[in-house]
Coordinates of C-alpha atoms and ligand atoms in Angstrom, one line a residue:
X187 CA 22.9 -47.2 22.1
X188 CA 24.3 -50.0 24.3
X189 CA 24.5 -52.7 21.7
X190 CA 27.0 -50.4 20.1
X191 CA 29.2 -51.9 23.3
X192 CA 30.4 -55.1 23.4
X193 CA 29.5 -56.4 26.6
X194 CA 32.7 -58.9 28.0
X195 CA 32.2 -61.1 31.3
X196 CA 35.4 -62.6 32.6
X197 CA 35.4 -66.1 31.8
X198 CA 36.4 -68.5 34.8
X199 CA 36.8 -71.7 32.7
X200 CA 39.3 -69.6 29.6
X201 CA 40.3 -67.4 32.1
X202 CA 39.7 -64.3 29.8
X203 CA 37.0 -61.4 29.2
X204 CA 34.7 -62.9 26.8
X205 CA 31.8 -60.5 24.6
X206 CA 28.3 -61.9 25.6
X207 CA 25.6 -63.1 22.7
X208 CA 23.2 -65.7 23.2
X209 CA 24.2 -69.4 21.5
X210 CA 20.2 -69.2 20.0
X211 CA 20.9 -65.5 18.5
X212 CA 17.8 -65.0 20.5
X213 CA 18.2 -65.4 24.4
X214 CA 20.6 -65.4 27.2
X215 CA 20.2 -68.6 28.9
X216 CA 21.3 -67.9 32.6
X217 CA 21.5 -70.3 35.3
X218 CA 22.6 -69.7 39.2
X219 CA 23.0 -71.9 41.6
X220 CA 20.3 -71.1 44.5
X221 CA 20.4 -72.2 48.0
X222 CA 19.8 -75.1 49.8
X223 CA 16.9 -74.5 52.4
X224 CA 18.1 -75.8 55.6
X225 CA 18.4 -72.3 57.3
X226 CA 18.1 -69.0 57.0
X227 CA 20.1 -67.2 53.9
X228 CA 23.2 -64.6 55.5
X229 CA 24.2 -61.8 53.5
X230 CA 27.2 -63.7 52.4
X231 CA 25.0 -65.5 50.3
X232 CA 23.2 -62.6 49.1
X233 CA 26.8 -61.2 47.9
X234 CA 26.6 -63.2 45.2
X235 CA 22.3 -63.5 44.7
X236 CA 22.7 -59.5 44.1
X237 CA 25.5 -60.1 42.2
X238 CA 23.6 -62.3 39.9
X239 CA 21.1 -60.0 39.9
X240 CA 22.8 -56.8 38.7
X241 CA 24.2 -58.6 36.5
X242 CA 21.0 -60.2 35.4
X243 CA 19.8 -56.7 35.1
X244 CA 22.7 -54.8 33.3
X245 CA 22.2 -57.2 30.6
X246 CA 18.8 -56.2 29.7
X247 CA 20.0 -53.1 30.3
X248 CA 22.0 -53.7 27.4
X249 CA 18.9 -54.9 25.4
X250 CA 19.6 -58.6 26.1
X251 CA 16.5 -61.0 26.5
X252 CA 17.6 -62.7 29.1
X253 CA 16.2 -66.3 30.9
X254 CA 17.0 -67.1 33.8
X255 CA 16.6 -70.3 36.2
X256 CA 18.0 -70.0 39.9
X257 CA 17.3 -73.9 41.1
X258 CA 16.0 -74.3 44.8
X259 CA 17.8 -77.2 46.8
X260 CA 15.2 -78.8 48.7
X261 CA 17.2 -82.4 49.4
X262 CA 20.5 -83.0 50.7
X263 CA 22.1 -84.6 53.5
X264 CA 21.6 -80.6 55.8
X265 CA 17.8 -80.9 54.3
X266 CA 17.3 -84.7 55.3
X267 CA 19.6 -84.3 58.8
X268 CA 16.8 -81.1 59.9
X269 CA 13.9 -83.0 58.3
X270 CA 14.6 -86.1 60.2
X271 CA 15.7 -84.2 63.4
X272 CA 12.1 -82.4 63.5
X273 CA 10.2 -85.0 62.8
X274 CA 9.2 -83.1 59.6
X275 CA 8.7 -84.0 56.4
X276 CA 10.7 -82.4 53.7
X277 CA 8.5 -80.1 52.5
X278 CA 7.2 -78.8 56.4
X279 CA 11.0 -79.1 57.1
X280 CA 11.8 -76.2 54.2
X281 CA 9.1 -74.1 54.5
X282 CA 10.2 -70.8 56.4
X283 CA 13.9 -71.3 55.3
X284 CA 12.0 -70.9 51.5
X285 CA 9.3 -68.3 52.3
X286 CA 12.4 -66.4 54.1
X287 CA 14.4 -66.7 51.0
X288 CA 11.9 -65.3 48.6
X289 CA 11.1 -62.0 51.1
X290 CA 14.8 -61.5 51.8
X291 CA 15.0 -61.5 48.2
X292 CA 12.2 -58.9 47.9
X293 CA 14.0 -56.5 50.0
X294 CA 16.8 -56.5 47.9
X295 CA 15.1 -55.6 45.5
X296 CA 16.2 -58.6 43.3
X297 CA 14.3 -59.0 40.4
X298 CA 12.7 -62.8 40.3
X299 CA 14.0 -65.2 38.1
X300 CA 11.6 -66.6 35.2
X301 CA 12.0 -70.0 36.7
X302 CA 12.9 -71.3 40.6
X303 CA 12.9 -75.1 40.1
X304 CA 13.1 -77.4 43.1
X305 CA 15.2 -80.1 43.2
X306 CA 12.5 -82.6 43.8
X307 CA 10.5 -82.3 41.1
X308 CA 13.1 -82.6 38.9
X309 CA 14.0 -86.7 40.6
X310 CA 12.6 -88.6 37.2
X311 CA 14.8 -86.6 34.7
X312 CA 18.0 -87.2 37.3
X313 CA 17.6 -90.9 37.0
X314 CA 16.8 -90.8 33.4
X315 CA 20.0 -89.2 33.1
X316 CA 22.2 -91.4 35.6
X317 CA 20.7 -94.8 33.3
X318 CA 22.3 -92.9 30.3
X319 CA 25.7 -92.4 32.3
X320 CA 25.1 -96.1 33.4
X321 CA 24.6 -97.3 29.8
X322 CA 27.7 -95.3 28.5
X323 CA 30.2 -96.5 30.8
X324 CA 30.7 -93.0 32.7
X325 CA 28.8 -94.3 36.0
X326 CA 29.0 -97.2 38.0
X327 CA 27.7 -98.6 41.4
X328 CA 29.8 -98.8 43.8
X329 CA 29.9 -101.7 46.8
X330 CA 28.2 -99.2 48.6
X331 CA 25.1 -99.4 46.8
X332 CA 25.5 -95.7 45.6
X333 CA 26.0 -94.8 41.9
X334 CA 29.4 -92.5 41.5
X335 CA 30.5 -90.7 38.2
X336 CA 33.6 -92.1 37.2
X337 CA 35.8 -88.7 36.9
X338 CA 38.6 -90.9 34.9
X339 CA 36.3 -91.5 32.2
X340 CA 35.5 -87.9 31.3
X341 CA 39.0 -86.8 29.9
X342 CA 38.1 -83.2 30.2
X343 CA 38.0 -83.0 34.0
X344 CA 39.4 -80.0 35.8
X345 CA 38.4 -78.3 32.7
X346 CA 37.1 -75.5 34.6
X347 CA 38.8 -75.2 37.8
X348 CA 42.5 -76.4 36.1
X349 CA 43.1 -78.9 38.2
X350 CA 47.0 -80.6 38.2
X351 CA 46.9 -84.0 36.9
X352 CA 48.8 -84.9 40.4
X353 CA 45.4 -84.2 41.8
X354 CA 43.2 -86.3 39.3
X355 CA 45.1 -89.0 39.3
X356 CA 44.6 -89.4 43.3
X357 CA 40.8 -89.0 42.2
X358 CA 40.8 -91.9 40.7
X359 CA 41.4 -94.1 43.7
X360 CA 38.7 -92.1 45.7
X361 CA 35.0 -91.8 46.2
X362 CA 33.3 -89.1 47.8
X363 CA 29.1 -89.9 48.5
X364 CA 28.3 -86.4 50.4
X365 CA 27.3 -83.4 49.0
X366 CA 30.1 -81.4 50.0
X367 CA 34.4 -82.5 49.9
X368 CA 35.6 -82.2 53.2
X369 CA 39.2 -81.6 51.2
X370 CA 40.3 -79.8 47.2
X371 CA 41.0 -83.2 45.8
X372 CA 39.6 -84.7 42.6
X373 CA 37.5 -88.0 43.2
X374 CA 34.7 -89.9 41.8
X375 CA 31.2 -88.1 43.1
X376 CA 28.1 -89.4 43.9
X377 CA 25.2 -89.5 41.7
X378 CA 22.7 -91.4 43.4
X379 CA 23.1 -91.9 47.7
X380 CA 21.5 -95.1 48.5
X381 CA 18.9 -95.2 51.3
X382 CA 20.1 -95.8 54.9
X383 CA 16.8 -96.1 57.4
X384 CA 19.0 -94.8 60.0
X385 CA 20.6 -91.6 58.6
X386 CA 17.3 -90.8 55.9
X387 CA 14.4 -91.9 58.2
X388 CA 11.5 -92.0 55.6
X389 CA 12.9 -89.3 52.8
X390 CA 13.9 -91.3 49.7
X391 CA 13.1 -92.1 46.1
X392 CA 12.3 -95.0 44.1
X393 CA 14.6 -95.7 41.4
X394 CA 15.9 -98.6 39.3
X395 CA 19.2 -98.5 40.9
X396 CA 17.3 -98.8 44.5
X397 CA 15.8 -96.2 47.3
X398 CA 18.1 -93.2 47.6
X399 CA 18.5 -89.3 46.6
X400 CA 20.5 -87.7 43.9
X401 CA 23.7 -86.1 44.8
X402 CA 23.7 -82.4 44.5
X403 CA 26.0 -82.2 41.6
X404 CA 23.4 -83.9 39.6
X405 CA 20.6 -81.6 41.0
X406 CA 22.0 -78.4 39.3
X407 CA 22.7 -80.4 35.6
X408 CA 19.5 -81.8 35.0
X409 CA 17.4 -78.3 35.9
X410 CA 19.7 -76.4 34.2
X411 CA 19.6 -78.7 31.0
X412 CA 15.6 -79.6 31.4
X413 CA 15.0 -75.9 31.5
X414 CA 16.9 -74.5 29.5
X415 CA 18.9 -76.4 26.9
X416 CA 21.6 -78.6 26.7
X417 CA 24.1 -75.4 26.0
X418 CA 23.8 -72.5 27.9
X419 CA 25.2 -69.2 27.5
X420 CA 26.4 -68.5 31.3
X421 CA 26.0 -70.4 34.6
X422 CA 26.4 -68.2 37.8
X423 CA 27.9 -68.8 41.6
X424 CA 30.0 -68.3 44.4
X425 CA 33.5 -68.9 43.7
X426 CA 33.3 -71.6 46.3
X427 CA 31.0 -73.4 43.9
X428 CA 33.7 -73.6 41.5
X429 CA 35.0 -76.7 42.5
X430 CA 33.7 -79.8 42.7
X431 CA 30.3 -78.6 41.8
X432 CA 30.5 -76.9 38.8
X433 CA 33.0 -78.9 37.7
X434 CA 31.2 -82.2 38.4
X435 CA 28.6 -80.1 36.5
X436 CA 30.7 -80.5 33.3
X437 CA 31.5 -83.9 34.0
X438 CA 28.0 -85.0 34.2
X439 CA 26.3 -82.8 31.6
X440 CA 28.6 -83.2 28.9
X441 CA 29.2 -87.2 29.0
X442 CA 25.5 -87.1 29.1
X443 CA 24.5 -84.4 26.4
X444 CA 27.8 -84.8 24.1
X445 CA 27.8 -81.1 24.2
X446 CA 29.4 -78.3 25.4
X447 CA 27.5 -77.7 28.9
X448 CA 27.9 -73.7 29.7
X449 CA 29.6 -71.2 27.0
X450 CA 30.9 -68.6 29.9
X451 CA 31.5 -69.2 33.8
X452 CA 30.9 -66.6 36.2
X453 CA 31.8 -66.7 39.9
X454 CA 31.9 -64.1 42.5
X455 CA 34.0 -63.9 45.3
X456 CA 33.2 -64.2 48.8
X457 CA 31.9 -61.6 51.5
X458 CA 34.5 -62.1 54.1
X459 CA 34.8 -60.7 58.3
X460 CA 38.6 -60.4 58.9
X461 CA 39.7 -62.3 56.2
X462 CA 37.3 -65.6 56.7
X463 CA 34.8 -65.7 54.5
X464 CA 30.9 -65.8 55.9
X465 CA 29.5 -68.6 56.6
X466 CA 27.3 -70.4 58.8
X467 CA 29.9 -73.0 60.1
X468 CA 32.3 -70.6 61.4
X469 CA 29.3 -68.3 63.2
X470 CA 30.8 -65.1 61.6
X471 CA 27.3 -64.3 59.7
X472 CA 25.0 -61.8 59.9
X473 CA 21.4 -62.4 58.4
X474 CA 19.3 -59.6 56.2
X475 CA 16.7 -59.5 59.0
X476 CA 19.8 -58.8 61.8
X477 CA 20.8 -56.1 60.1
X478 CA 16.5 -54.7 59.1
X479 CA 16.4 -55.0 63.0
X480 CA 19.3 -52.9 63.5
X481 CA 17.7 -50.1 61.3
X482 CA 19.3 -50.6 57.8
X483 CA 16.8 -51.0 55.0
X484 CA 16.9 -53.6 52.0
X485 CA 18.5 -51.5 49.3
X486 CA 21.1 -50.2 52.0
X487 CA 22.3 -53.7 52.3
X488 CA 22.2 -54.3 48.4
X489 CA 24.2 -51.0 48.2
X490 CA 26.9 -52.3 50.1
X491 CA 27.1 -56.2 48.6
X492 CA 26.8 -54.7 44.9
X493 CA 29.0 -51.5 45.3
X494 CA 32.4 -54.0 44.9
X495 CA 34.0 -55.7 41.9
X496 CA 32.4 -58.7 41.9
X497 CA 35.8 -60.8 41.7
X498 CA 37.0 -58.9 44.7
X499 CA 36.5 -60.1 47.9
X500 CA 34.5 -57.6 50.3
X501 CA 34.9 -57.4 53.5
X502 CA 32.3 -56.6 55.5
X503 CA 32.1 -54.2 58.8
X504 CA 29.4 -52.4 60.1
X505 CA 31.2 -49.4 59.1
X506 CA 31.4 -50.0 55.9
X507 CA 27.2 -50.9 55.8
X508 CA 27.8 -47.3 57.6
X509 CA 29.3 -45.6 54.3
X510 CA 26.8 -47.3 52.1
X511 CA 23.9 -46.1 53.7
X512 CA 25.6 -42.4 53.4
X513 CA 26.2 -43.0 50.1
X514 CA 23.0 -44.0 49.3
X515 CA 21.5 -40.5 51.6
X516 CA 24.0 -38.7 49.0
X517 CA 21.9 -40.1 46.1
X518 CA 18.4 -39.8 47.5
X519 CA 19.1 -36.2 48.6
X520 CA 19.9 -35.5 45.0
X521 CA 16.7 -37.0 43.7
X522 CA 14.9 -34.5 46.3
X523 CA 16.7 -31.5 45.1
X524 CA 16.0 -32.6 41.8
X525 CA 12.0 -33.2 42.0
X526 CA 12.1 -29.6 44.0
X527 CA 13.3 -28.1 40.1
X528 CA 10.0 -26.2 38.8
X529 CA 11.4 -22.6 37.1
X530 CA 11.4 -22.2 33.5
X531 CA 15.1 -22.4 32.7
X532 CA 16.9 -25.1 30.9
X533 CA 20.0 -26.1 30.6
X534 CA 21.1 -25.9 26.5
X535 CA 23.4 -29.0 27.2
X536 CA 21.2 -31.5 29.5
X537 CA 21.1 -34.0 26.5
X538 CA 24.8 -34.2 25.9
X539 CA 26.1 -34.2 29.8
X540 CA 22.7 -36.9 30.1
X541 CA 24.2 -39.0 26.9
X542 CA 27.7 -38.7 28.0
X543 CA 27.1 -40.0 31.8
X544 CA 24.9 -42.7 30.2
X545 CA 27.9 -43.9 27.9
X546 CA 30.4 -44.1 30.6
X547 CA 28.6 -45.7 32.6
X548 CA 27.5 -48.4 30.2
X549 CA 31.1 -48.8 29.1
X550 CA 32.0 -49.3 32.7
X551 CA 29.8 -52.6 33.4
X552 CA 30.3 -54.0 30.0
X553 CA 33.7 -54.2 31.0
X554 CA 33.1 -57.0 33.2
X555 CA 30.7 -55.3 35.2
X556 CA 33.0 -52.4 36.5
X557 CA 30.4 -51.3 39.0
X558 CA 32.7 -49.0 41.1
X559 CA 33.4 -47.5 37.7
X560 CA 29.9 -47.1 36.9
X561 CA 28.9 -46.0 40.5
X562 CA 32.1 -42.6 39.6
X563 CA 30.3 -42.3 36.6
X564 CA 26.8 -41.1 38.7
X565 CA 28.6 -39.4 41.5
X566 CA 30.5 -37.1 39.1
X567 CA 27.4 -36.4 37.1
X568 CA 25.3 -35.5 40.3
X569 CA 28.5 -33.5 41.4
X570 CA 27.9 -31.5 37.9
X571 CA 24.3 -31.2 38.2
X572 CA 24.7 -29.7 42.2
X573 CA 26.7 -27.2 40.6
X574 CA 24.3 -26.2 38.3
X575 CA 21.5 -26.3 40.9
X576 CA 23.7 -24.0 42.9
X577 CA 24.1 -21.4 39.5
X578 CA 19.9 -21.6 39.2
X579 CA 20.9 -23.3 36.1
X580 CA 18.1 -25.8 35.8
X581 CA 14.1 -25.9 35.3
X582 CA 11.3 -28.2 35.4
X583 CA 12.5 -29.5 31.6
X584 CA 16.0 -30.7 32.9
X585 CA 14.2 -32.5 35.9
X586 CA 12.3 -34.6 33.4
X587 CA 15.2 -35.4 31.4
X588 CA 17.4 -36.1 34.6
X589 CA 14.5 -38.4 36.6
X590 CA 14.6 -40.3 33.3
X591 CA 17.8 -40.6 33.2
X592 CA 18.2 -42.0 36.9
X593 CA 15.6 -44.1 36.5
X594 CA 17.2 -46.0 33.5
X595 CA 20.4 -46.4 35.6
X596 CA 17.9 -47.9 38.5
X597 CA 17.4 -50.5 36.0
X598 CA 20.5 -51.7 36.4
X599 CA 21.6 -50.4 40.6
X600 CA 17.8 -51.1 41.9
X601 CA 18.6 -49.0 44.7
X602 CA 17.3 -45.5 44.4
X603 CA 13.4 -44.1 45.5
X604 CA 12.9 -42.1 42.7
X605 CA 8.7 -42.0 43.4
X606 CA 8.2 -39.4 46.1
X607 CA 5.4 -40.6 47.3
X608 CA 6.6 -44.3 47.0
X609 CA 9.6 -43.0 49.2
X610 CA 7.8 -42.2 51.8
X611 CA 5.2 -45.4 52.6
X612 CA 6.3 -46.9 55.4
X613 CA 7.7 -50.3 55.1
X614 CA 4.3 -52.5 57.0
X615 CA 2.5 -50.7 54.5
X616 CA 4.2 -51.9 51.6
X617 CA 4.3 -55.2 53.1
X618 CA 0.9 -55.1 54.1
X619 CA 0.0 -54.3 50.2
X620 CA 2.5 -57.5 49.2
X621 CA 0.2 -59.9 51.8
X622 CA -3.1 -58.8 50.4
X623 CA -2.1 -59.4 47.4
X624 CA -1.0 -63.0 48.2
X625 CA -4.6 -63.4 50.0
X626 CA -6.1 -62.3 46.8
X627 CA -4.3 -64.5 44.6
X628 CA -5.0 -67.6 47.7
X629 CA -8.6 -66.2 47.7
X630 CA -8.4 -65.9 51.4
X631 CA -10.8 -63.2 51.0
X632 CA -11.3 -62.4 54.9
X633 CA -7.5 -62.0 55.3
X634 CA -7.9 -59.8 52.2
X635 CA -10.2 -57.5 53.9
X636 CA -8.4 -57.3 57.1
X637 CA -4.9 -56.3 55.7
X638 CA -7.1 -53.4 53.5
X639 CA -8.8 -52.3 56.4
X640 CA -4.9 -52.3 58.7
X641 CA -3.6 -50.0 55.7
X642 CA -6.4 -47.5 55.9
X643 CA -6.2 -47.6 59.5
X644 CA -2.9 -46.1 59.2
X645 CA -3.9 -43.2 56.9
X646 CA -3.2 -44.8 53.3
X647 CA -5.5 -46.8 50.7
X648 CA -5.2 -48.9 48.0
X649 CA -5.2 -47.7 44.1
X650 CA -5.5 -49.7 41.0
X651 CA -2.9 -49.2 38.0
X652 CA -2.1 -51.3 35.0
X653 CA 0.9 -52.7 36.9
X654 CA -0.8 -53.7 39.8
X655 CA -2.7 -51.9 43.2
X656 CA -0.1 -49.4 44.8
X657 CA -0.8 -47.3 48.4
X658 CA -1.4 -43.8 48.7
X659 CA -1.6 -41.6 51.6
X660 CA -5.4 -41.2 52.0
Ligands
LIG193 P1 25.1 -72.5 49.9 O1 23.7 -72.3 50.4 O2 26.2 -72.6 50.9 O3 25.1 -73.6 48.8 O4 25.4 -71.1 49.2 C1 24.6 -70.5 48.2 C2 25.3 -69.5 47.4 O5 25.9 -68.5 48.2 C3 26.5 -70.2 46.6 O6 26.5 -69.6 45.3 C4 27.7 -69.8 47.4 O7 28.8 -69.8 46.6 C5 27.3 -68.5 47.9 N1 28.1 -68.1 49.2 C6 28.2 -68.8 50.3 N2 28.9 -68.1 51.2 C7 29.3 -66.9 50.6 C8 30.0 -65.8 51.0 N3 30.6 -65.7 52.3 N4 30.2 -64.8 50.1 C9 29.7 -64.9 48.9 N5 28.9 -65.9 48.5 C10 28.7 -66.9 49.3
LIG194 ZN1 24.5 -75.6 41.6

């Protein structure tokens, strides 16, 4: 029924709604730029993860087969500057900010990408790709001993983030060798940092242009292409993201490929606290697990990142996590009413108010993922359906119909409990169930047993299904 609905993204790089079908007539290549493990994720960053997600999700709502590749930055100069500073290695250095990523993650209920490459498995491909920039005349080494992409070469650039020829022409005099500009000018970026004992300590790469890393920029490309193609249907971020990066992106990809790098740009704007946005180097951040120790729960906090347009900037207030979590009690209390329906009765018209709620809504996120639009769409049908529950209206038959129907819209929101029983497990047990099955899959048999045995000491136990063991009150 959906594919009857063109689905249009707004296009950062044309600057207009675009309809979505994959290059391959097959699959939706999809690639977001991840984080770089240094620290803990905020919630500012999860704007936009969730953001990817429901949008990730309300295309295969749509019937789309979608892949998708959110890279992992494990080395840059924050990863190298903690690494070194701890006496770590990169990998020790990492560890919890990465395990912290992927549980954060969990209780947002976003769904896992197909692919999470790291950075530094990708380092053979990224020089294989700077020799080919080398040998085409779009790189060069600079007296620095780092190898910088030559932006005057590529006579496309600013493609994407329409830059004034005023500012590219200032580029050209200019070299930038850290991950991040300092200001929004247009110069020459790095492609390969050469080795410095001092700032690096031991973290570096052999290559045939000496020790060093690759620049971030470069990072990104080379997953994105290795994984999924040389053209790909859409690349995802943070509007902040937008320039240099993706646009060094371009640079890099397409003087290396000869192709057109990404068919449609996406980028979200930023979670903001009185007009700033938030990040870590102003302090104005909250993490996920700051606001799970102040009570909220995972799919309150995704309820309040996911409820605005994504190219609107949200600002966030405790108040407004507040409103979120009642309108989120709003829904849930609806699902309760509904799983109380057990009479006979049956409401002649289910199917059509069902199919017309489920056409609105899908009309709303095709159009660029309207989710406030979308979101009206379910309020006014659960308005409807009180009403009805009010008259006696309904029976057992319309609560199948309507659970189905919530449950293929919670494909797309991931935010409602519609399993009663599910509901109610307490949050240790369900985490309890996710570690044993981690033991299991480590064989660490003895921690295994001891996370079954703290479950049924709380009054639950475990049960087998075809998607997996599940808890039950026992
Ligand atoms: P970083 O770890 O800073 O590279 O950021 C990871 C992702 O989070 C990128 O896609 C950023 O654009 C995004 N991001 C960072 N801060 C915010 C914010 N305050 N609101 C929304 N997205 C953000
Ligand atoms: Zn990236």
């Amino acid at each position: 029924m959906q594919n009857d609905i063109p689905f249009k993204l707004f296009n950062t790089e044309t600057k207009q709604k675009e309809v979505v079908f994959p290059i391959d007539g097959k699959t939706l290549r999809f690639y977001a730029c991840g984080p770089t493990v240094y620290n803990y994720a905020h919630i500012g960053n999860f704007r936009t993860y969730v953001f990817e997600d429901l949008l990730r999700r309300s295309l295969e709502f749509f019937d789309f087969q979608v892949k998708m590749v959110m890279n992992i930055t494990d080395v840059d100069d924050k990863t190298i500057k903690g690494a070194k500073e701890n006496n770590l290695s990169l990998e020790e250095y990492i560890k919890p900010y990465f395990d912290a990523f992927f549980e954060d993650l969990k209780t947002l209920h976003i769904k896992p990408a197909d692919v999470y490459p790291k950075a530094t498995d990708y380092i053979q491909e990224m020089i294989d790709i700077i020799l080919d920039l080398l040998n085409k005349g779009y790189a060069y080494t600079g007296t620095d001993g780092c190898v910088y992409f030559s932006i005057k070469q590529f006579s496309n650039y600013g493609r994407l983030s329409h830059l004034k020829l005023q500012e590219l022409k200032k580029g050209a005099s200019q070299r930038v060798n850290v991950d991040e500009y300092e200001k929004e000018e247009a110069s020459d970026f790095v492609l390969w940092k050469a080795y410095d004992e001092k700032r690096d300590g031991k973290i570096y790469w052999d290559s045939p242009f000496g020790k060093g890393r690759p620049g971030w920029h470069l990072e990104c490309s080379t997953m994105a292409m290795k994984i999924l193609g040389k053209s790909i249907d859409i690349h995802a971020g943070g509007i902040d993201n937008m320039f240099p990066h993706h646009e060094n992106e371009i640079a890099q990809s397409e003087c290396y490929s000869g192709r057109q790098f990404v068919k449609i740009w996406v980028h979200s704007a930023h979670l903001v606290v009185e007009d700033k946005k938030m990040s870590k180097s102003l302090g104005n951040f909250y993490t996920l697990r700051d606001l799970l120790d102040k009570g909220y729960s995972g799919r309150q906090v995704r309820y309040l990142l996911m409820q605005a347009h994504y190219r609107t900037p949200l600002n966030f207030t405790m108040q407004g996590l507040e409103s979120a979590k009642l309108s989120l009690d709003r829904l849930q209390s609806f699902i309760e009413r509904i799983n109380g329906l057990d009479s006979d009765t049956s409401f002649p018209s289910m199917d059509k108010t069902i199919e017309d709620a489920k056409i609105s809504f899908s009309r709303f996120l095709a159009d660029d993922l309207n989710i406030s639009g979308a979101l009206s769409v379910v309020f006014d049908f659960i308005r409807n359906i009180h009403s009805l529950c009010d008259n006696n209206a309904l029976g057992k038959q319309d609560k199948k119909k309507i659970i189905e129907f919530l449950q293929s819209i919670n494909s797309v929101l991931g935010v409602l409990e519609l399993n009663k029983e599910e509901a109610e497990i307490p949050l240790e047990i369900k985490e309890a169930l996710d570690k044993r099955e981690e033991a299991r899959k480590n064989k660490n048999w003895p921690l295994a047993d001891e996370l079954r045995d703290f479950i049924l000491s709380k009054g639950y136990k475990i049960e087998d299904s075809p998607k997996g063991p599940y808890v039950k009150k026992a």
